[in-house]
Tab-separated table of C-alpha atoms and ligand atoms in Angstrom:
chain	number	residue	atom	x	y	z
A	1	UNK	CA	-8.928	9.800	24.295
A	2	UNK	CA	-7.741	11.612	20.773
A	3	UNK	CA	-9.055	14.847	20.286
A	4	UNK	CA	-10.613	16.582	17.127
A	5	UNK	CA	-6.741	18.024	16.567
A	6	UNK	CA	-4.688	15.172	17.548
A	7	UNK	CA	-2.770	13.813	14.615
A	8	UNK	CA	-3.347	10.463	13.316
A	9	UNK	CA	-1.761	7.460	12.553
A	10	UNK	CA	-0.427	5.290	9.451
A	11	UNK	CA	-2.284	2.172	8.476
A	12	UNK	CA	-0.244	0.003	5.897
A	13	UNK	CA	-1.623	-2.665	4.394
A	14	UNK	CA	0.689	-4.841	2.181
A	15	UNK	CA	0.881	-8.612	0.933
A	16	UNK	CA	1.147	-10.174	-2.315
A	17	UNK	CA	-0.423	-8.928	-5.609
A	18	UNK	CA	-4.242	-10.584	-5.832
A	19	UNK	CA	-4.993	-11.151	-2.262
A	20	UNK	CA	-7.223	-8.747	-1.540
A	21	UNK	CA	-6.008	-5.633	-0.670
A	22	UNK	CA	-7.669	-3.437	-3.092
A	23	UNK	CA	-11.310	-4.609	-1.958
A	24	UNK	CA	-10.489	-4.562	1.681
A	25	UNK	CA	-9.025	-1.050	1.565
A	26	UNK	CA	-11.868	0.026	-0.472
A	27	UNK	CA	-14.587	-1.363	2.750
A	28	UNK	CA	-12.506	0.127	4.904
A	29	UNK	CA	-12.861	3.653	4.249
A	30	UNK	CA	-16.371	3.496	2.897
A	31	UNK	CA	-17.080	2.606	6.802
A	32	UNK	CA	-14.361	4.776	8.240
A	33	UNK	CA	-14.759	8.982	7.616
A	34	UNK	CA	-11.588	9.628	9.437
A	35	UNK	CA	-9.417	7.428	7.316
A	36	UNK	CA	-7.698	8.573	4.334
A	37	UNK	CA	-6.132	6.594	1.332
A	38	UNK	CA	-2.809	7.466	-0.047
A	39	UNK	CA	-2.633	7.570	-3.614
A	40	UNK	CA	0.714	6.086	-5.022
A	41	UNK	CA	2.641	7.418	-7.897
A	42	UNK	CA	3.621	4.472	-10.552
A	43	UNK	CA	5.182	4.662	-13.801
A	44	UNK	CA	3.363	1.596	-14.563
A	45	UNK	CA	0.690	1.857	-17.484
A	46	UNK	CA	-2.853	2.670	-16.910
A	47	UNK	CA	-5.056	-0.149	-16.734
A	48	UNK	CA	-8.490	0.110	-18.657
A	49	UNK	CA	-11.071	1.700	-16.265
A	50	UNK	CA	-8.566	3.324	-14.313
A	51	UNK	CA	-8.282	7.315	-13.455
A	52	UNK	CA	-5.222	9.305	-13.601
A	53	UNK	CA	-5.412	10.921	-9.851
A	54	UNK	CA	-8.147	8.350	-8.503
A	55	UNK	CA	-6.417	5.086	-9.043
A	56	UNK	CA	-2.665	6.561	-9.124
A	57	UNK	CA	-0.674	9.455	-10.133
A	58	UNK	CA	0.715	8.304	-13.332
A	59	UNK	CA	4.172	9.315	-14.277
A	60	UNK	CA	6.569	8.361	-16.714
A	61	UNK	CA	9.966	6.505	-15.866
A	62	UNK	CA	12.118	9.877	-16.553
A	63	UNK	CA	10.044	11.733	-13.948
A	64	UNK	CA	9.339	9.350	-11.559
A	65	UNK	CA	13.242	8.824	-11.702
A	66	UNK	CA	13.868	12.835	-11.422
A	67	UNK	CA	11.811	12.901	-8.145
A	68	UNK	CA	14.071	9.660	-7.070
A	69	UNK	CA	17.053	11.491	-7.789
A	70	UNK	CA	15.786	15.125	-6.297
A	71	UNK	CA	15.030	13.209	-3.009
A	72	UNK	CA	18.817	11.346	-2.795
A	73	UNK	CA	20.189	14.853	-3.166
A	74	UNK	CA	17.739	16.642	-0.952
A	75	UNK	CA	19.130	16.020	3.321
A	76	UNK	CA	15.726	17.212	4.702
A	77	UNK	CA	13.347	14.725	4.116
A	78	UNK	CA	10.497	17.770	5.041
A	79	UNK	CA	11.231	18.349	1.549
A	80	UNK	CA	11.270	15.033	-0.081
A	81	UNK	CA	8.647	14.065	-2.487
A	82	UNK	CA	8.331	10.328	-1.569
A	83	UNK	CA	7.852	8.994	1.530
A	84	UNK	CA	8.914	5.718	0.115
A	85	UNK	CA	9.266	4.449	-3.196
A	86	UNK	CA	9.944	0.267	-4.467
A	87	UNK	CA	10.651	-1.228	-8.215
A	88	UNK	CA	7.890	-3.681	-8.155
A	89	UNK	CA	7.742	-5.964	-11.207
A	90	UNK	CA	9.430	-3.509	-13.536
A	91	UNK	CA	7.956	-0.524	-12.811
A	92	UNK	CA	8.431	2.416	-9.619
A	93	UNK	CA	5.624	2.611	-7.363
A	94	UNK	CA	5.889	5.538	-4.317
A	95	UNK	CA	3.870	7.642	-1.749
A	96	UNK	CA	3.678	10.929	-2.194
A	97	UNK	CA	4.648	12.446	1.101
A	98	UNK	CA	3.355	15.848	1.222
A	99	UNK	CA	-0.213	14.325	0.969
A	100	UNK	CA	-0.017	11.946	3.938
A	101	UNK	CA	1.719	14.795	5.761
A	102	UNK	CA	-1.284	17.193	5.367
A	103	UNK	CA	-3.854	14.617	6.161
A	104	UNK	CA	-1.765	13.222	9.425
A	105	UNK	CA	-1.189	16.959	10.886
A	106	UNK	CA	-5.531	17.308	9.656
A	107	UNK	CA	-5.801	14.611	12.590
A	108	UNK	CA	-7.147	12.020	9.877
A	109	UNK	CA	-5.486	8.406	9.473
A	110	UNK	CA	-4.014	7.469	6.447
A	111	UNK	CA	-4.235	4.262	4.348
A	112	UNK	CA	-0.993	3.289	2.341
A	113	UNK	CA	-2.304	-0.009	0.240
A	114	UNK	CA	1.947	-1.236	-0.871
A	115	UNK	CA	4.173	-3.776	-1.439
A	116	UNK	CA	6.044	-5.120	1.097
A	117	UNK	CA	9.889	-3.251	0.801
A	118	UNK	CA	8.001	0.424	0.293
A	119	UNK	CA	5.904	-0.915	4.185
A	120	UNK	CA	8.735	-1.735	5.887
A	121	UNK	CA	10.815	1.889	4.430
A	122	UNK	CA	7.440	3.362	6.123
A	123	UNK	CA	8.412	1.265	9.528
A	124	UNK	CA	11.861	2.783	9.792
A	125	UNK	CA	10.602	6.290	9.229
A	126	UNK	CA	7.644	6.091	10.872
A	127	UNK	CA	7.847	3.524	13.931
A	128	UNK	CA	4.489	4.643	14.689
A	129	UNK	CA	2.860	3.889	11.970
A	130	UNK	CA	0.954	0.055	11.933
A	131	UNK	CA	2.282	-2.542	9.623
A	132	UNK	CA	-0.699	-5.275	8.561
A	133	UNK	CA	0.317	-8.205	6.148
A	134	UNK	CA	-2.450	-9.439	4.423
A	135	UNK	CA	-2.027	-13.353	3.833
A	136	UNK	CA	-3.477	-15.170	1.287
A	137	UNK	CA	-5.092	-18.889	2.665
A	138	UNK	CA	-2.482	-20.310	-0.044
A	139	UNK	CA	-0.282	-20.133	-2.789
A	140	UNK	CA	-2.551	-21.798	-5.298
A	141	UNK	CA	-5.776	-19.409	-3.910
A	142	UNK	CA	-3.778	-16.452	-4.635
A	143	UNK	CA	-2.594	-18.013	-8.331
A	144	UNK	CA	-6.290	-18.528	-8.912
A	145	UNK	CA	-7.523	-15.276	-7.747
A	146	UNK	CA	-4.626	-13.574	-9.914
A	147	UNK	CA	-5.865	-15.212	-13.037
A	148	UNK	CA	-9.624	-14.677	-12.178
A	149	UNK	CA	-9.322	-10.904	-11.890
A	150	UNK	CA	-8.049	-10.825	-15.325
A	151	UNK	CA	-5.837	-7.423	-15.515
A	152	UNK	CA	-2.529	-8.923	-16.183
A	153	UNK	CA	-0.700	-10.761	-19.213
A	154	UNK	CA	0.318	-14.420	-17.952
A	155	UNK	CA	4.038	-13.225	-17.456
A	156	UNK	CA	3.102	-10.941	-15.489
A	157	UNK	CA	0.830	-13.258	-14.013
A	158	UNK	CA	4.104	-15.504	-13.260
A	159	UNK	CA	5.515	-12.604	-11.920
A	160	UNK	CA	3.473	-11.236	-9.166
A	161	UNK	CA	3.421	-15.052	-7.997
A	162	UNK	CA	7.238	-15.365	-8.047
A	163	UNK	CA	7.441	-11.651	-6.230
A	164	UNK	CA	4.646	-13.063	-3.864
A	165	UNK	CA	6.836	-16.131	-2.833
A	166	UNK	CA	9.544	-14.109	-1.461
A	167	UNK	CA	6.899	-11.486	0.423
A	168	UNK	CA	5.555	-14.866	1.878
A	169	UNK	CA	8.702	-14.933	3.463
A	170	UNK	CA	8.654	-11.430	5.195
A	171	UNK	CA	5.722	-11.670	6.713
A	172	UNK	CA	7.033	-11.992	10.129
A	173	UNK	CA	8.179	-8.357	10.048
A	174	UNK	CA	5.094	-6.772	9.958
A	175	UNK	CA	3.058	-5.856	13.648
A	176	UNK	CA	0.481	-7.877	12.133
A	177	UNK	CA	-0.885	-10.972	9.877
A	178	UNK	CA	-4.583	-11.609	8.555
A	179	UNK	CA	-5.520	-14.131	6.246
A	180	UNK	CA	-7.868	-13.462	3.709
A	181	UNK	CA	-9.515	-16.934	3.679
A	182	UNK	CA	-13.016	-14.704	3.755
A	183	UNK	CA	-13.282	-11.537	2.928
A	184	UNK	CA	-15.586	-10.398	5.426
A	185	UNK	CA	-13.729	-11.934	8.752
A	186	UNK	CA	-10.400	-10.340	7.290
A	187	UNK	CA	-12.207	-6.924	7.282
A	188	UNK	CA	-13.282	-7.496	11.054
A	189	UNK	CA	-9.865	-8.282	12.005
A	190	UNK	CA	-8.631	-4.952	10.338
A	191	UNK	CA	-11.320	-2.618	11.536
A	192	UNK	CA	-9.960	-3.948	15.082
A	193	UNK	CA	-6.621	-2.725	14.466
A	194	UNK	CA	-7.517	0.630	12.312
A	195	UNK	CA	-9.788	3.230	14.802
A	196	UNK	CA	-13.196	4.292	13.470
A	197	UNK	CA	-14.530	7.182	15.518
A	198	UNK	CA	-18.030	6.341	16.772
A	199	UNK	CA	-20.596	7.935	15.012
A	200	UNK	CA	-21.451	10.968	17.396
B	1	LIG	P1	-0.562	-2.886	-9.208
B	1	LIG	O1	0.316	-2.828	-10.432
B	1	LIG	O2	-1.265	-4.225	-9.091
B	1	LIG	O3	-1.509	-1.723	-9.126
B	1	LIG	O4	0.394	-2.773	-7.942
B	1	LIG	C1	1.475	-3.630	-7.797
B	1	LIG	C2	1.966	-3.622	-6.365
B	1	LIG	O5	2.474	-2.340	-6.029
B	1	LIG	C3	0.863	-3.932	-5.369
B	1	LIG	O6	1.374	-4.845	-4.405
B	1	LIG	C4	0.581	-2.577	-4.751
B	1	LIG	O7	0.107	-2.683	-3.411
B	1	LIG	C5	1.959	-1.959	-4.785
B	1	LIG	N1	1.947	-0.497	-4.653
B	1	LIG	C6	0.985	0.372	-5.046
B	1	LIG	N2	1.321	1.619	-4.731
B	1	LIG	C7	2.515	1.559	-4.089
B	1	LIG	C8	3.377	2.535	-3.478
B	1	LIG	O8	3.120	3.730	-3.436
B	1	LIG	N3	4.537	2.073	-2.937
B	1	LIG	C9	4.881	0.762	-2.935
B	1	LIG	N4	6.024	0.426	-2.343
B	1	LIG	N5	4.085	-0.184	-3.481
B	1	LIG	C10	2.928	0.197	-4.056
């Protein structure tokens, strides 16, 4: 049994670029009022319809690279502003750490929706903290669904599919796989692994 105080847990969700993980994450905390979602830093440009501070912390490359820099000189990592950080596709993507901390000690879970180095960083820090690879039901799904969302230029495009060959590869690191062959069987497999508190 967890108590009101007890402190709660890390839920990463990772896998390639276009298979899902933005619409899952988004079900799973409209159903789930003790789970949290971490929002990243990126010094990635803003997208049209997205919200400085709802979608990400936007940042430049000079600061994002000043808070990389503070935290290789800083030995308490207490004090570091990242809990992890990757170079995805050209651009820095991190967690802000002091956020997750305050909602973990709250006795909420937390939601980190990330690429596949920055989950595995949050492994080795936090060996708690449950690692879920979200699989795509194949390569030529995921190049369709990429396309069909229509946010990136077709480099980029070819990109994110190269990047999401190699995190193919890794996906025997993670505690555990779900395919996203339909959307709403992948969500019952993660609300198994995630806790919801019963409504009282
Ligand atoms: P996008 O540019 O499509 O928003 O994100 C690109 C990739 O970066 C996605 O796989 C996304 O999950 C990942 N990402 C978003 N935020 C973070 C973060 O804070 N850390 C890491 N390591 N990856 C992130």
């Amino acid at each position: 049994m967890s108590g009101p105080m007890s402190r709660g847990n890390i839920y990463v969700v990772t896998g390639p670029s276009g298979v899902g993980k933005g619409t899952l994450c988004a079900l799973l905390l409209e159903a789930n009022p003790a789970l949290r979602l971490s929002i990243s830093a990126t010094s990635r440009g803003m997208r049209v319809g997205e919200q400085d501070g709802v979608n990400y912390h936007f940042k430049t490359k000079e600061a994002f690279e000043a808070m990389i820099a503070h935290d290789n000189a800083e030995p308490n990592p207490e004090k570091h502003h990242l809990l992890e950080w990757a170079e995805y596709n050209g651009n820095y993507y991190g967690t802000p750490r002091a956020a997750v901390e305050a909602a973990l000690s709250q006795g909420n879970h937390v939601l980190l929706e990330i690429e596949t180095q920055g989950a595995l960083q949050v492994k080795r820090k936090f060996p708690e903290a449950r690692l879920i690879f979200i699989a795509p039901p194949g390569m030529e799904e995921l190049e369709r669904r990429l396309r069909g969302r229509g946010t990136e230029a077709d480099a980029d495009i070819e990109n994110r599919l190269r990047i999401a060959r190699h995190e193919m590869t890794l996906q025997e690191q993670f505690d555990h796989i779900c395919t996203n062959a339909d959307l709403q069987a992948c969500l019952l497999d993660l609300r198994e692994i995630i806790p919801n508190p019963s409504p009282i």
